[in-house]
Each structure stands twice: as structure tokens, then as C-alpha cells.
PDB file of C-alpha atoms and ligand atoms in Angstrom:
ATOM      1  CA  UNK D 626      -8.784  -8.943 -21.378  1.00 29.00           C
ATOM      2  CA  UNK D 627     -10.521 -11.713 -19.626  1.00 31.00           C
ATOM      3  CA  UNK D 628      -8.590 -11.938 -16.708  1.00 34.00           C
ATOM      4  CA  UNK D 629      -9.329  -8.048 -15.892  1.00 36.00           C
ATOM      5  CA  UNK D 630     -13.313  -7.997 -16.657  1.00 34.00           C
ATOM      6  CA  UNK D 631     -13.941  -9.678 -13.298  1.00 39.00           C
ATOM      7  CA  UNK D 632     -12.429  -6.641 -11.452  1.00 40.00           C
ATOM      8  CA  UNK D 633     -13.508  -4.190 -13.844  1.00 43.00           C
ATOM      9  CA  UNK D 634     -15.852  -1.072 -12.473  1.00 48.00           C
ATOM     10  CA  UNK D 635     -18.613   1.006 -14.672  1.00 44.00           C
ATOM     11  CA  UNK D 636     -16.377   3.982 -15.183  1.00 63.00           C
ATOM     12  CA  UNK D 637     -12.939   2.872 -16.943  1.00 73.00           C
ATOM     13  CA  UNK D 638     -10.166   3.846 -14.708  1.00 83.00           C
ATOM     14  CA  UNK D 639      -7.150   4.886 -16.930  1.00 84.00           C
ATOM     15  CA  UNK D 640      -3.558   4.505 -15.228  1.00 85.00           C
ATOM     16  CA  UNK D 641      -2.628   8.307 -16.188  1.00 82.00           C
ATOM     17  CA  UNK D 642      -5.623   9.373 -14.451  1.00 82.00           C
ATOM     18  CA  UNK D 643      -4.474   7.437 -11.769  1.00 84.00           C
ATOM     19  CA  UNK D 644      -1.005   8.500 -11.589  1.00 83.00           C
ATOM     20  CA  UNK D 645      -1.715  11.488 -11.749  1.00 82.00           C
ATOM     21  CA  UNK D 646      -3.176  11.394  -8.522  1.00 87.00           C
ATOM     22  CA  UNK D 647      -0.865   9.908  -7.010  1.00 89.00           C
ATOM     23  CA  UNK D 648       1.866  12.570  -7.725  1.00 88.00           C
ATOM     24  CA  UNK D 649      -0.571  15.044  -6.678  1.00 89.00           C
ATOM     25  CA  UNK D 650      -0.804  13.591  -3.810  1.00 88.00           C
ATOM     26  CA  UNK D 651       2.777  12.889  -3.105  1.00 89.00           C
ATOM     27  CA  UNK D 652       3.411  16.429  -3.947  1.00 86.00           C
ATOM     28  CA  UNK D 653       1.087  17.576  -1.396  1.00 88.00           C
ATOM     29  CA  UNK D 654       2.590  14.987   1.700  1.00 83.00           C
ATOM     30  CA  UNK D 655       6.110  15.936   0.899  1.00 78.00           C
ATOM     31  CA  UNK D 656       5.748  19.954   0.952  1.00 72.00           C
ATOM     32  CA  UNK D 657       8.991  21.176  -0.041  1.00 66.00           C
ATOM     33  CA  UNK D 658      12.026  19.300  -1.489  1.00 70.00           C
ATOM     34  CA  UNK D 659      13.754  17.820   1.333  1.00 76.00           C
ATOM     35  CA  UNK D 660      17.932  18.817   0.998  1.00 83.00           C
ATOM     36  CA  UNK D 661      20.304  16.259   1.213  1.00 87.00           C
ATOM     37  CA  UNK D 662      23.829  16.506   2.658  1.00 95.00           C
ATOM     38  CA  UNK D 663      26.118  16.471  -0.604  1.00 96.00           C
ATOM     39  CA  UNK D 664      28.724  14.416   0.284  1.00 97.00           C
ATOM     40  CA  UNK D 665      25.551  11.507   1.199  1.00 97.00           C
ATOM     41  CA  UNK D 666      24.397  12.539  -2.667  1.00 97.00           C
ATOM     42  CA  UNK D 667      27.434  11.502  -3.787  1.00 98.00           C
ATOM     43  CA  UNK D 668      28.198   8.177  -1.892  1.00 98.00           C
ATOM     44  CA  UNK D 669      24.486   7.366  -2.533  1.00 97.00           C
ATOM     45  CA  UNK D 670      24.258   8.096  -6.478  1.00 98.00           C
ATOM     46  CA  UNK D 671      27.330   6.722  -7.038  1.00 98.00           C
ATOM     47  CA  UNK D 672      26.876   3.350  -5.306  1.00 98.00           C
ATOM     48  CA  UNK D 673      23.792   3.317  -7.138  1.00 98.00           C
ATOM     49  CA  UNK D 674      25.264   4.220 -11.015  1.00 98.00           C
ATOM     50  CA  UNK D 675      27.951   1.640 -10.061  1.00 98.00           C
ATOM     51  CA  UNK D 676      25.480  -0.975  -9.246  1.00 98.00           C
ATOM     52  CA  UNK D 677      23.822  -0.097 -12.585  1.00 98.00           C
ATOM     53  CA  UNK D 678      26.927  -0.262 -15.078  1.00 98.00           C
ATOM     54  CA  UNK D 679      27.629  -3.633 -13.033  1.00 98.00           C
ATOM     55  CA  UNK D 680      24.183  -4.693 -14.747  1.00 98.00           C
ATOM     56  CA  UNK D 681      24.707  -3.730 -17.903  1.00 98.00           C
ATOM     57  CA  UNK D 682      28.707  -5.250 -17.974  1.00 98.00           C
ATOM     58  CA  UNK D 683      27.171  -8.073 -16.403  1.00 98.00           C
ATOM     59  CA  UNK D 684      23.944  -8.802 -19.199  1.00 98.00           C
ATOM     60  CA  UNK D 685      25.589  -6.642 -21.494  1.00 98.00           C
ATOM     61  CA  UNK D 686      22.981  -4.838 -22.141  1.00 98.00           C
ATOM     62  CA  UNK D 687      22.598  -3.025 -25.978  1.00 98.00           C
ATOM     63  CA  UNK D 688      21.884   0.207 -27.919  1.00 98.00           C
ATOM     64  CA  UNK D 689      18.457  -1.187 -28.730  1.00 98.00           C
ATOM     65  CA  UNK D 690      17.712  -2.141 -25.055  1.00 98.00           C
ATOM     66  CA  UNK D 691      19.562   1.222 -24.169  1.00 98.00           C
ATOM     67  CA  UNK D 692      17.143   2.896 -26.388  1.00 98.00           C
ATOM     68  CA  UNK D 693      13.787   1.175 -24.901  1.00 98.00           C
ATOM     69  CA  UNK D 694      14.574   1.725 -21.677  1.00 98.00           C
ATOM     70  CA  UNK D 695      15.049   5.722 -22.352  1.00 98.00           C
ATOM     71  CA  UNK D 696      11.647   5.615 -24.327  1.00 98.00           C
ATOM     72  CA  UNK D 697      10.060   3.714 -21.149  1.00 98.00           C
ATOM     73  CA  UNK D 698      11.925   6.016 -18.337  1.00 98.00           C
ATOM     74  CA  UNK D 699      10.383   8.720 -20.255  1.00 98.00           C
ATOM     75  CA  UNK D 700       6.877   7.488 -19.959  1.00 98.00           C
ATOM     76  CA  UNK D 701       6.707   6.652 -16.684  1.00 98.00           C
ATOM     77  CA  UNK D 702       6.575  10.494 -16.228  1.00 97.00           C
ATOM     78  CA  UNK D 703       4.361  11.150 -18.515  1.00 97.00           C
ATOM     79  CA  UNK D 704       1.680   8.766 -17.207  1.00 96.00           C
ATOM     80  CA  UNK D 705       2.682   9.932 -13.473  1.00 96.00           C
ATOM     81  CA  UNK D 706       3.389   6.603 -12.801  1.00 97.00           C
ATOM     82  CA  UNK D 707       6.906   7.400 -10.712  1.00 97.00           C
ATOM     83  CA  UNK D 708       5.025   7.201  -7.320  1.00 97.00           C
ATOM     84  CA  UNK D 709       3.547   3.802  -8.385  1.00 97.00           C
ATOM     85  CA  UNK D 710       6.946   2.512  -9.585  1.00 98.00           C
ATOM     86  CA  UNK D 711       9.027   3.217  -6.889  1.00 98.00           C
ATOM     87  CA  UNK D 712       6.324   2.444  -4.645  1.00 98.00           C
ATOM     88  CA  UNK D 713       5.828  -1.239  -6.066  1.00 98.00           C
ATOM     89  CA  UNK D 714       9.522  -2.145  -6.793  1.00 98.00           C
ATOM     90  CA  UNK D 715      11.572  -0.050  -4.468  1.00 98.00           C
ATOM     91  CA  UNK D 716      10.057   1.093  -1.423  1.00 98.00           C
ATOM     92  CA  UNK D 717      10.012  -2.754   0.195  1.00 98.00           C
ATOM     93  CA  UNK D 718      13.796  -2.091   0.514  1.00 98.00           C
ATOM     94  CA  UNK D 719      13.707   1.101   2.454  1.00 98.00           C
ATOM     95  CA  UNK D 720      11.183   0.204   4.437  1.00 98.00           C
ATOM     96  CA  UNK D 721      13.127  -2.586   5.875  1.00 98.00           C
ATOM     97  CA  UNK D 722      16.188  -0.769   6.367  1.00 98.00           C
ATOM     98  CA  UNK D 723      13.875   2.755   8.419  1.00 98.00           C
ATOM     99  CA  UNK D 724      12.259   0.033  10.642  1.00 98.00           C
ATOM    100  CA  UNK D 725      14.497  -3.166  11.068  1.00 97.00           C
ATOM    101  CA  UNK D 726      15.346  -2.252  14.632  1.00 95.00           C
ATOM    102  CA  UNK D 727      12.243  -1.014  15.489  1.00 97.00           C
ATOM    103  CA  UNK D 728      10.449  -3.486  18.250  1.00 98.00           C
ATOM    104  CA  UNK D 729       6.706  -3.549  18.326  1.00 98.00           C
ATOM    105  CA  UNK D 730       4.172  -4.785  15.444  1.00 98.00           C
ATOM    106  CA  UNK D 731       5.879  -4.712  11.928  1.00 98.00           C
ATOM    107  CA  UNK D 732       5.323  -2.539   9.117  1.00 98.00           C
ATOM    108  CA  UNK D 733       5.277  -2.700   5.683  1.00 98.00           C
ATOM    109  CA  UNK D 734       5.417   0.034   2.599  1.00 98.00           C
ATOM    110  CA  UNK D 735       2.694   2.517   2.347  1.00 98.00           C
ATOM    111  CA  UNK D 736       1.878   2.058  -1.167  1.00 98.00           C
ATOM    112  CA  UNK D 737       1.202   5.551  -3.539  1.00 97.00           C
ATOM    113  CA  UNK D 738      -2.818   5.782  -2.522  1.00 97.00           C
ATOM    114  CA  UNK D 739      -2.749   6.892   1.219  1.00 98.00           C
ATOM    115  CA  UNK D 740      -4.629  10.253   1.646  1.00 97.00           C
ATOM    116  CA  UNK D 741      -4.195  11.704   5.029  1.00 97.00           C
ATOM    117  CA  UNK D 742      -7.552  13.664   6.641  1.00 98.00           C
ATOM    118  CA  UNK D 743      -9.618  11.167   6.056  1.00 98.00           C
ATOM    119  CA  UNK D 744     -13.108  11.088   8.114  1.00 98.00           C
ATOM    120  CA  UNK D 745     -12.667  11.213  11.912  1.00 98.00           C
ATOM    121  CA  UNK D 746     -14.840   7.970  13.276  1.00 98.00           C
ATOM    122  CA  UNK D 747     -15.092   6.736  17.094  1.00 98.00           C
ATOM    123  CA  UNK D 748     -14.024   3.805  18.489  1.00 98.00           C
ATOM    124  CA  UNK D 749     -16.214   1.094  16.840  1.00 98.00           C
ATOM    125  CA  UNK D 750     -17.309   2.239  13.488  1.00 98.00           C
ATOM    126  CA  UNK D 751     -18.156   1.616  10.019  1.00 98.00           C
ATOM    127  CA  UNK D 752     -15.634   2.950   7.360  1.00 98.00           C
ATOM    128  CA  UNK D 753     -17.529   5.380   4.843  1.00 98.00           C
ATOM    129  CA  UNK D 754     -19.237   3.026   2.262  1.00 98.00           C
ATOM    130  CA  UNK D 755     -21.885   3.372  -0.762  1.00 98.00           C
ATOM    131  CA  UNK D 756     -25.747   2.325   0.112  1.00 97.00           C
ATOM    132  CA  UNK D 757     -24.691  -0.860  -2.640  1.00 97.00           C
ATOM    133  CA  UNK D 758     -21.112  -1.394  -1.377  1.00 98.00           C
ATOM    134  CA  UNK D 759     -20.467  -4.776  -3.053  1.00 98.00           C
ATOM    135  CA  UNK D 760     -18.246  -6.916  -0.820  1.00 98.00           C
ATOM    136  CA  UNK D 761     -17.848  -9.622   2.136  1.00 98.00           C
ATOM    137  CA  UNK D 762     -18.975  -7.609   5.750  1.00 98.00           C
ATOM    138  CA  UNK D 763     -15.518  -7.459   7.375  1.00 98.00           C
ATOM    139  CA  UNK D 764     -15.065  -7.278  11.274  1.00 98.00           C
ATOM    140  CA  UNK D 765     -11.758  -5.864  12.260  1.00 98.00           C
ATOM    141  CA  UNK D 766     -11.021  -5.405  15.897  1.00 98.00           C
ATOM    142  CA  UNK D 767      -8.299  -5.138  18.468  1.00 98.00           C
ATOM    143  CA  UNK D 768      -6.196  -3.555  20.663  1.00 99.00           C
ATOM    144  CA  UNK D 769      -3.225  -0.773  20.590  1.00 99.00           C
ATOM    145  CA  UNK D 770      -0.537  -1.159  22.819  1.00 98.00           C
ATOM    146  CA  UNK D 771       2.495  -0.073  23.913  1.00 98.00           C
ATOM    147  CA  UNK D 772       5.290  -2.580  23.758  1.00 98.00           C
ATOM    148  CA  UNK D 773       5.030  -3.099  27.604  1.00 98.00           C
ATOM    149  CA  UNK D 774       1.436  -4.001  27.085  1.00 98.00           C
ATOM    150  CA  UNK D 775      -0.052  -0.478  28.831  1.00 98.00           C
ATOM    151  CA  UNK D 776      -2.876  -0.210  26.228  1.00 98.00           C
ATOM    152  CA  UNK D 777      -2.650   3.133  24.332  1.00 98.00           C
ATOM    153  CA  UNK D 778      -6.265   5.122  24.360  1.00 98.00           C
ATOM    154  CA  UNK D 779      -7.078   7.691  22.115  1.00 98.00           C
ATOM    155  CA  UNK D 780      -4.712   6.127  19.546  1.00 98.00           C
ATOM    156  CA  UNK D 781      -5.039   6.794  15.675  1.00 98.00           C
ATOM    157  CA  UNK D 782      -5.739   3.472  13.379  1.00 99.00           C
ATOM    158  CA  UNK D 783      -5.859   5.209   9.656  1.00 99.00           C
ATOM    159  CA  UNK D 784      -6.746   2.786   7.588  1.00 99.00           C
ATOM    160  CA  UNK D 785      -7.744   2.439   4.124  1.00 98.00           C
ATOM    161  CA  UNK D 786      -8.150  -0.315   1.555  1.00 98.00           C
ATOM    162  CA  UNK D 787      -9.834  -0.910  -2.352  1.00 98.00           C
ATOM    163  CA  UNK D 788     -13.359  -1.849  -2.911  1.00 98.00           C
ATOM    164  CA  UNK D 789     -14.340  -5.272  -4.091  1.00 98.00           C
ATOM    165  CA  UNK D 790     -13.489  -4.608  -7.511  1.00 98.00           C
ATOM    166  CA  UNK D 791      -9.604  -3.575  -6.581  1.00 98.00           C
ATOM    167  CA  UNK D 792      -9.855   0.209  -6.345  1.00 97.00           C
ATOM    168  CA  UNK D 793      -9.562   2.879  -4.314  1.00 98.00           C
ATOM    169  CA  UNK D 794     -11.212   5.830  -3.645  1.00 98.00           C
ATOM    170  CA  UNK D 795      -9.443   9.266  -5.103  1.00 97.00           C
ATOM    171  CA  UNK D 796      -7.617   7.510  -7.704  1.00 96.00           C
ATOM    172  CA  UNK D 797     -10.268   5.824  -9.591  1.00 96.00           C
ATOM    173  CA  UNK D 798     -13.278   7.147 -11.185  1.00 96.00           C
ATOM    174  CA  UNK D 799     -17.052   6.990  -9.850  1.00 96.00           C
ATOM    175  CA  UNK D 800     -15.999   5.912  -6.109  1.00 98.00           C
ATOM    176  CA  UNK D 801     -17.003   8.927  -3.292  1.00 98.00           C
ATOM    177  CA  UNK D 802     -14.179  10.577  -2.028  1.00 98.00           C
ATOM    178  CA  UNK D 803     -13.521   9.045   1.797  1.00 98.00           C
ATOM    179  CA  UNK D 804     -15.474   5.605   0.594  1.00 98.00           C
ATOM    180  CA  UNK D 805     -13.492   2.334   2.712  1.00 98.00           C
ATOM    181  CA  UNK D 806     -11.249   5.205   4.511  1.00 98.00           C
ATOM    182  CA  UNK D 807     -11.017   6.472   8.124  1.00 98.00           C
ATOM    183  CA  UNK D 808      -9.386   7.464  11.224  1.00 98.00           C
ATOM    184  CA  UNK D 809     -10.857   5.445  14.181  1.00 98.00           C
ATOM    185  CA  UNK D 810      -9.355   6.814  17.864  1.00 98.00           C
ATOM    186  CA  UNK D 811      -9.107   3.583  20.152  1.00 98.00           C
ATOM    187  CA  UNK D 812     -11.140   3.836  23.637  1.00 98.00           C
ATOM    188  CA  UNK D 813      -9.996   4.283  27.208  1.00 98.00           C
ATOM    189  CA  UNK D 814      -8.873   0.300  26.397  1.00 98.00           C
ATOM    190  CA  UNK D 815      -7.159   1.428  23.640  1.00 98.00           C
ATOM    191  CA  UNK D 816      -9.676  -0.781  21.214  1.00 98.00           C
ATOM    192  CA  UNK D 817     -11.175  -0.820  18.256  1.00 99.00           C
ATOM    193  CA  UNK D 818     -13.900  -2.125  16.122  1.00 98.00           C
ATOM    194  CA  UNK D 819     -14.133  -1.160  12.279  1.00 98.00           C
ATOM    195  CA  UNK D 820     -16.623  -2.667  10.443  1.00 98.00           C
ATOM    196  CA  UNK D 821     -16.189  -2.977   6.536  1.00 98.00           C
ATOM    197  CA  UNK D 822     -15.957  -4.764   3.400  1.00 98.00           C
ATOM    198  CA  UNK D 823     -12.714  -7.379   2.359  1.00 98.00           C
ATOM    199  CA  UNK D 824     -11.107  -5.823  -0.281  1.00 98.00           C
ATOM    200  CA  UNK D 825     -10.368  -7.519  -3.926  1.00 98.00           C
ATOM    201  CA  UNK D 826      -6.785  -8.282  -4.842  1.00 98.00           C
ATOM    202  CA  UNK D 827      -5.420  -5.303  -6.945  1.00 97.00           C
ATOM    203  CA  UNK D 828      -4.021  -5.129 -10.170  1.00 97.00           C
ATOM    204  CA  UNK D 829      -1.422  -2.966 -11.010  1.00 96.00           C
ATOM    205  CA  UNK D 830      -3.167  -0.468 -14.320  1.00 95.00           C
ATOM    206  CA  UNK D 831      -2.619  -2.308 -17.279  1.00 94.00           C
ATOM    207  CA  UNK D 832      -2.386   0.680 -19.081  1.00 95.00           C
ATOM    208  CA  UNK D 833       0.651   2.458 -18.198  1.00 97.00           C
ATOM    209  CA  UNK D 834       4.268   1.994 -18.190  1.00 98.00           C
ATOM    210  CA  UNK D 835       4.481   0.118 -15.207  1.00 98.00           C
ATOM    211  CA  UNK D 836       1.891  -2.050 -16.842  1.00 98.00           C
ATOM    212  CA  UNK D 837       3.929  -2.542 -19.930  1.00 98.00           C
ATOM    213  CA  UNK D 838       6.667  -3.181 -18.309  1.00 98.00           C
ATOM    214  CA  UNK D 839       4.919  -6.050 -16.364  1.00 98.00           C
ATOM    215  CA  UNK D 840       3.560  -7.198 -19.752  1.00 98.00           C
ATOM    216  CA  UNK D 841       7.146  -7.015 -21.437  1.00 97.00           C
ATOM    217  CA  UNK D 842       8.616  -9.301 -18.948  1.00 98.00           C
ATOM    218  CA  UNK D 843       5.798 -11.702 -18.574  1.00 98.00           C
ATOM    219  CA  UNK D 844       5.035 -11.184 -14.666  1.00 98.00           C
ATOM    220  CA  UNK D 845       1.653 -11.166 -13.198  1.00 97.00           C
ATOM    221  CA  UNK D 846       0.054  -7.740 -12.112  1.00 98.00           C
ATOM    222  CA  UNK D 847      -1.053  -8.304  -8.364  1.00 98.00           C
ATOM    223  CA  UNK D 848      -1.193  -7.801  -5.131  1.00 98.00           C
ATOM    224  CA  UNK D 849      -2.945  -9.831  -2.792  1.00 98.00           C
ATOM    225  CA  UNK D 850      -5.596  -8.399  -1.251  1.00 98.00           C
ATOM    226  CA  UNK D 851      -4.975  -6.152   1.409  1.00 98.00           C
ATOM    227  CA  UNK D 852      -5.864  -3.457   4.091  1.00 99.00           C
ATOM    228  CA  UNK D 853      -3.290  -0.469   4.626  1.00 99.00           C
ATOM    229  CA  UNK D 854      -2.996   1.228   8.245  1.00 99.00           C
ATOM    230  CA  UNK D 855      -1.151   3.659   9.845  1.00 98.00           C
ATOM    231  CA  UNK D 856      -1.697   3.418  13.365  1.00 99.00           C
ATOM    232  CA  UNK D 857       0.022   5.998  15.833  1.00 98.00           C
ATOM    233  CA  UNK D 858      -0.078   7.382  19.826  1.00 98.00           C
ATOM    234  CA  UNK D 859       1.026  10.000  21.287  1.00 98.00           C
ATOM    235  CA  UNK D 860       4.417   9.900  22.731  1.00 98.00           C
ATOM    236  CA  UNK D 861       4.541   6.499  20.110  1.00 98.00           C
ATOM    237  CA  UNK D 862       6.309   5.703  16.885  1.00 98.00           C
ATOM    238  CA  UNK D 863       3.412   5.510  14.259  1.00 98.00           C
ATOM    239  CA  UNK D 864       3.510   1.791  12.138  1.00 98.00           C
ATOM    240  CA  UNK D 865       2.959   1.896   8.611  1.00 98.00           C
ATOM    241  CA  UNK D 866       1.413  -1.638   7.675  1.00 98.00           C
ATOM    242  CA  UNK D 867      -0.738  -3.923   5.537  1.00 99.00           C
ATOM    243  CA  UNK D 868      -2.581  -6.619   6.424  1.00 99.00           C
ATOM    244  CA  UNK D 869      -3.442  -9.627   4.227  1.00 98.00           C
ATOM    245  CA  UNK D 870      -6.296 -12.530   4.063  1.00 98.00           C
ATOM    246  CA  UNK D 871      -4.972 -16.286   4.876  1.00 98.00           C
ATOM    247  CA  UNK D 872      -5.599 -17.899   1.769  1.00 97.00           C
ATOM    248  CA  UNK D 873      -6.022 -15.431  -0.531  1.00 97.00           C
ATOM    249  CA  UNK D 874      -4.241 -15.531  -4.080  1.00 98.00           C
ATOM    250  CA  UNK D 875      -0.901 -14.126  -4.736  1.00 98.00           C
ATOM    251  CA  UNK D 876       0.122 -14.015  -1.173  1.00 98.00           C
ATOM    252  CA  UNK D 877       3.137 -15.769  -2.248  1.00 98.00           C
ATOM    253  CA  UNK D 878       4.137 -13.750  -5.381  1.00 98.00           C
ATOM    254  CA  UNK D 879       2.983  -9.856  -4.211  1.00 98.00           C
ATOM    255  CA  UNK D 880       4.276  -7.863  -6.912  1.00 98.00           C
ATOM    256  CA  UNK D 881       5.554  -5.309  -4.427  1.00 98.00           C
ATOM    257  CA  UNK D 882       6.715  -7.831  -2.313  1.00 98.00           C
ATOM    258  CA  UNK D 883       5.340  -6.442   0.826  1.00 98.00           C
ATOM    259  CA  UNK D 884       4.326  -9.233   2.269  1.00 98.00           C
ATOM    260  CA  UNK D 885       5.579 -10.731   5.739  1.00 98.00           C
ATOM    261  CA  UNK D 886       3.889 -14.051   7.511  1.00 98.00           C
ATOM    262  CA  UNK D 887       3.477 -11.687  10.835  1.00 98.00           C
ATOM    263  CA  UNK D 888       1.061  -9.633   8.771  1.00 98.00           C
ATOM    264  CA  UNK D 889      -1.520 -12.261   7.593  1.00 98.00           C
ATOM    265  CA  UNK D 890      -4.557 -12.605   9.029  1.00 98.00           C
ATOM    266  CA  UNK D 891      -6.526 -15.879   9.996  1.00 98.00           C
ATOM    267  CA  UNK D 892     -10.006 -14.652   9.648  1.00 98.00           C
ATOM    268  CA  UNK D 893     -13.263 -16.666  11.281  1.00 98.00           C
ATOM    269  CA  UNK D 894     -16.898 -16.737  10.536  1.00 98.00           C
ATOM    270  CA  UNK D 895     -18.889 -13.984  12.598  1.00 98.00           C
ATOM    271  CA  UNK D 896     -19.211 -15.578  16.071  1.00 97.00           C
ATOM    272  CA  UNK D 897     -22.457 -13.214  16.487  1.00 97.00           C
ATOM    273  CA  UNK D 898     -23.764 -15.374  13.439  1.00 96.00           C
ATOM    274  CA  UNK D 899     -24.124 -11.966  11.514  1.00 97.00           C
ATOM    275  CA  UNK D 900     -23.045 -12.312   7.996  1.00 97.00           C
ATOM    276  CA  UNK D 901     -19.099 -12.412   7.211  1.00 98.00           C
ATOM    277  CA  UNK D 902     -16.048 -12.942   9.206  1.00 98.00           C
ATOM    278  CA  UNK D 903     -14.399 -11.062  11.871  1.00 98.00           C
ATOM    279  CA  UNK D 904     -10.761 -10.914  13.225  1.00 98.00           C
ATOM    280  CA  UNK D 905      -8.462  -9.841  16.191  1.00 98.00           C
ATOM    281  CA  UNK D 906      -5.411  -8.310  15.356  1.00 98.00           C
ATOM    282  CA  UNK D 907      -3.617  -6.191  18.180  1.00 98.00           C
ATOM    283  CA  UNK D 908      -0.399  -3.440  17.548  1.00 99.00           C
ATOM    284  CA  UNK D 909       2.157  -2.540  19.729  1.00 98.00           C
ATOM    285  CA  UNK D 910       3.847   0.463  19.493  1.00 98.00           C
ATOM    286  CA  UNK D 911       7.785   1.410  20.311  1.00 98.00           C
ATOM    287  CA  UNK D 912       8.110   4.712  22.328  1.00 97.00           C
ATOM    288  CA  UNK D 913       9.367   7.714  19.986  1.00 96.00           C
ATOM    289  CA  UNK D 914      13.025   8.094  20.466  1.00 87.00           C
ATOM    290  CA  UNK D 915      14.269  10.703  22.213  1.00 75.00           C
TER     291      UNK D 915
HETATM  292  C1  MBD V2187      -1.330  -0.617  -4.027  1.00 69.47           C
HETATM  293  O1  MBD V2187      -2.599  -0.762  -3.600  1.00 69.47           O
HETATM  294  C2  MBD V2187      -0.352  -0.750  -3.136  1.00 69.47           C
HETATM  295  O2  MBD V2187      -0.716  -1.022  -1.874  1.00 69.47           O
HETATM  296  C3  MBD V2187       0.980  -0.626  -3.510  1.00 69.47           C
HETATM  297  C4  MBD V2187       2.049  -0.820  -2.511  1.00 69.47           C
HETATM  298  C5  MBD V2187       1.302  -0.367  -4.807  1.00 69.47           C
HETATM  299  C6  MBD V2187       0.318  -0.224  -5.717  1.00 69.47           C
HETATM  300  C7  MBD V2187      -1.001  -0.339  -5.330  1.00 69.47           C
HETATM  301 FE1   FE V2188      -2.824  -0.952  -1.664  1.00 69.47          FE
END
């Protein structure tokens, strides 16, 4: 317990609560099932059960490991944990293969705690924060562009990120609802200026079956501490990214292993002398395909 009590908030967030939320939410952003060509169903699920029975030839696996991993699959549902599962172990994958051609600033996964309709704010602005916010004043600034350089005004940088403690607002308890998240529309520059707080490294619930699972194979529970954006134009493909702290802890060993060097940022003391650090970090946007 030790290692968690330094993150820990007032109100105990429990991972079902959590998960729970998160399939809401993912519910809600995907709308109806999406159909799939058969014939793609079939060359997909069965490269995939192949590459399973390969495993278990290959470690042969047993009836008693057969039998936890059943029990296990079984609670990931219950504790709505699928969306933070796939989001932490799989989605890296698919994410490079949707946007490896893509030219322009890179992306990385979403994660399962975006909320879209989050508080319109203007060009420079301060995310939605408690009177006591605990955390480090963050400066982030910069510029949207297209990938010819024309910069982009009236672009959309979503962003959201987790408090100082690790959590985020909507999926824990106590934290008000659009706290650290907003929609800032760049100026006739196509710049921004979002003042907020550096976010705490996040720890993947403890409590639930991705938890155990993390327990059961002795791996740590982190990710590094990061800020999530989606930042789109008109007429642009929208970028799906994170953004990390040089120097920060488990940079190296991100449990969803969504970090890339092109997405770390070098943070300074405020030149202003206000208190904190600022940073420049500019996008550039590929033109939608036709
Ligand atoms: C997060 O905050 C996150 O960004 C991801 C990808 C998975 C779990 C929690
Ligand atoms: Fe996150």
C-alpha cells in the first residue's frame, strides 16, 4: 500500500466504478455496432485464434492456467475493465498501423477517459480547475499548422489530462465534472495558450482485473505522466496524441507503451518569472483525404 498513498485522493476511487465509466462512455462514442465485412471477420479472427493456439503449443499452456485465465476473462467484464484493457495493451498496435503513413505531428492512443463536449474556451485560457487545484502551474502554448506551414485558425486543441494525484475527472470520485478538460479554438495565428496544472503519473486501479493481472505477473502499474489532445481543423485530419514531461518516471517502461521520443516535452522555468514552467509545442496537420 505504500507506494499508492502518495497518489491517493479523499474519496476512494474503486476500479469498477471506474470502468464502468469508461464503457459508458465508449458506448456512447461508438453509437451503434459498427458491421464488418464477413469474409475480413474471418481472415481477422482466425489469424488471431491461430496466433493464440501458437502460444499455448508454444508455452504449453495447462488446464489450471486454462482455467484462470477463463475466471480472469470473465472479470474483466464484470469490473468494466474491457475499455481499459484493450486500451492499455492493445490499442498502441492499431494506432500505429491507422496512422503510420500519415505526415504531420504524430499521434498516439487515446486512452479509455476522453469525454468529448467538454467546455468551449478561447484562444489563451485556463482549463476548468478547483479554487485548491493542487499541482505545478503549467504553460502550454503553440501553434497549429498545416503541413505546408499555413497556420490553421479556428482549430480545435481538446485536451485533457489527471490531476496531481493521477485522476481524472468523470471517472473518479469527488473531482467536478469538466475539471483539467477543454476545447481551446486557436486564433487568426492559429495559436494557443492553455494554462494548467502538470499532471501526476497514473496508476493503472489496483483493484480490478487489469490490476491483478499486473500484480500476477509482477509488472509495475504506470504511466508516465501525461497530457492527452485531440487537435483537429477543418478540411484537416484530427491527431490523437499525448504528450509527456522530460524526465519524468516511467517514461521508459509506459505500461501502455504509448510513448514516442517526438512526443516528449522539454519544459523551462516561466520566462515571465511567474511560478512554474512553460513550453512550446507546435502540430501540423495532414489535409483529409479525399
Ligand atoms: C490512461 O490515463 C491512459 O491514458 C491510458 C492509455 C490507459 C489508462 C489510463
Ligand atoms: Fe491518460
Amino acid at each position: 500500500m505504500t507506494q499508492q498513498l502518495e497518489h491517493e485522493t479523499a474519496a476512494d476511487p474503486r476500479a469498477a466504478d471506474s470502468g464502468a465509466n469508461a464503457t459508458q462512455v465508449f458506448r456512447n462514442k461508438q453509437g451503434q455496432a459498427t458491421s464488418v465485412d464477413p469474409q475480413r471477420v474471418d481472415e481477422v479472427a482466425t489469424a488471431a485464434l491461430e496466433a493464440l493456439w501458437g502460444v499455448i503449443r508454444e508455452k504449453q499452456v495447462t488446464y489450471a492456467e486454462y482455467d484462470a485465465l477463463k475466471s480472469w476473462l470473465i472479470s474483466v467484464g464484470e469490473d468494466g475493465e474491457w475499455p481499459l484493457f484493450l486500451d492499455v495493451w492493445i490499442e498502441h498496435e492499431i494506432e500505429q498501423v491507422a496512422n503510420a503513413a500519415r505526415p504531420g505531428s504524430k499521434g498516439t492512443i487515446e486512452g479509455p477517459y476522453y469525454v468529448p463536449g467538454a467546455p468551449e474556451l478561447a484562444a489563451e485560457a485556463t482549463l476548468p480547475m478547483r479554487d485548491d487545484e493542487v499541482g505545478r502551474p503549467f504553460l502550454f502554448q503553440g501553434q497549429v499548422r498545416s503541413v505546408d506551414g499555413t497556420p490553421l485558425a479556428g482549430a480545435t486543441v481538446d485536451i485533457w489530462h489527471a490531476d496531481d494525484a493521477g485522476y481524472y475527472a468523470q471517472f473518479a470520485p469527488g473531482i467536478p465534472e469538466w475539471n483539467l478538460r477543454g476545447r481551446i479554438t486557436t486564433d487568426a495565428e492559429g495559436r494557443f495558450k492553455i494554462h494548467t496544472i502538470q499532471p501526476a503519473p497514473y496508476q493503472i486501479p489496483t483493484d480490478g482485473s487489469c490490476g491483478k493481472l499486473i500484480a500476477a505477473a509482477d509488472w509495475h502499474a504506470w504511466r508516465p505522466a501525461h497530457l492527452h489532445l485531440k487537435v483537429s481543423a477543418p478540411g484537416h485530419e484530427l491527431v490523437t496524441t499525448q504528450l509527456y514531461f522530460d524526465g519524468g518516471q516511467y517514461l521508459d517502461t509506459d505500461i501502455a507503451s504509448a510513448v514516442k521520443p517526438e512526443l516528449v516535452l522539454q519544459p523551462t522555468p516561466r520566462a515571465d518569472g511567474a511560478e512554474g514552467e512553460e513550453v512550446t509545442y507546435d502540430f501540423e496537420l495532414a489535409p483529409a483525404q479525399a
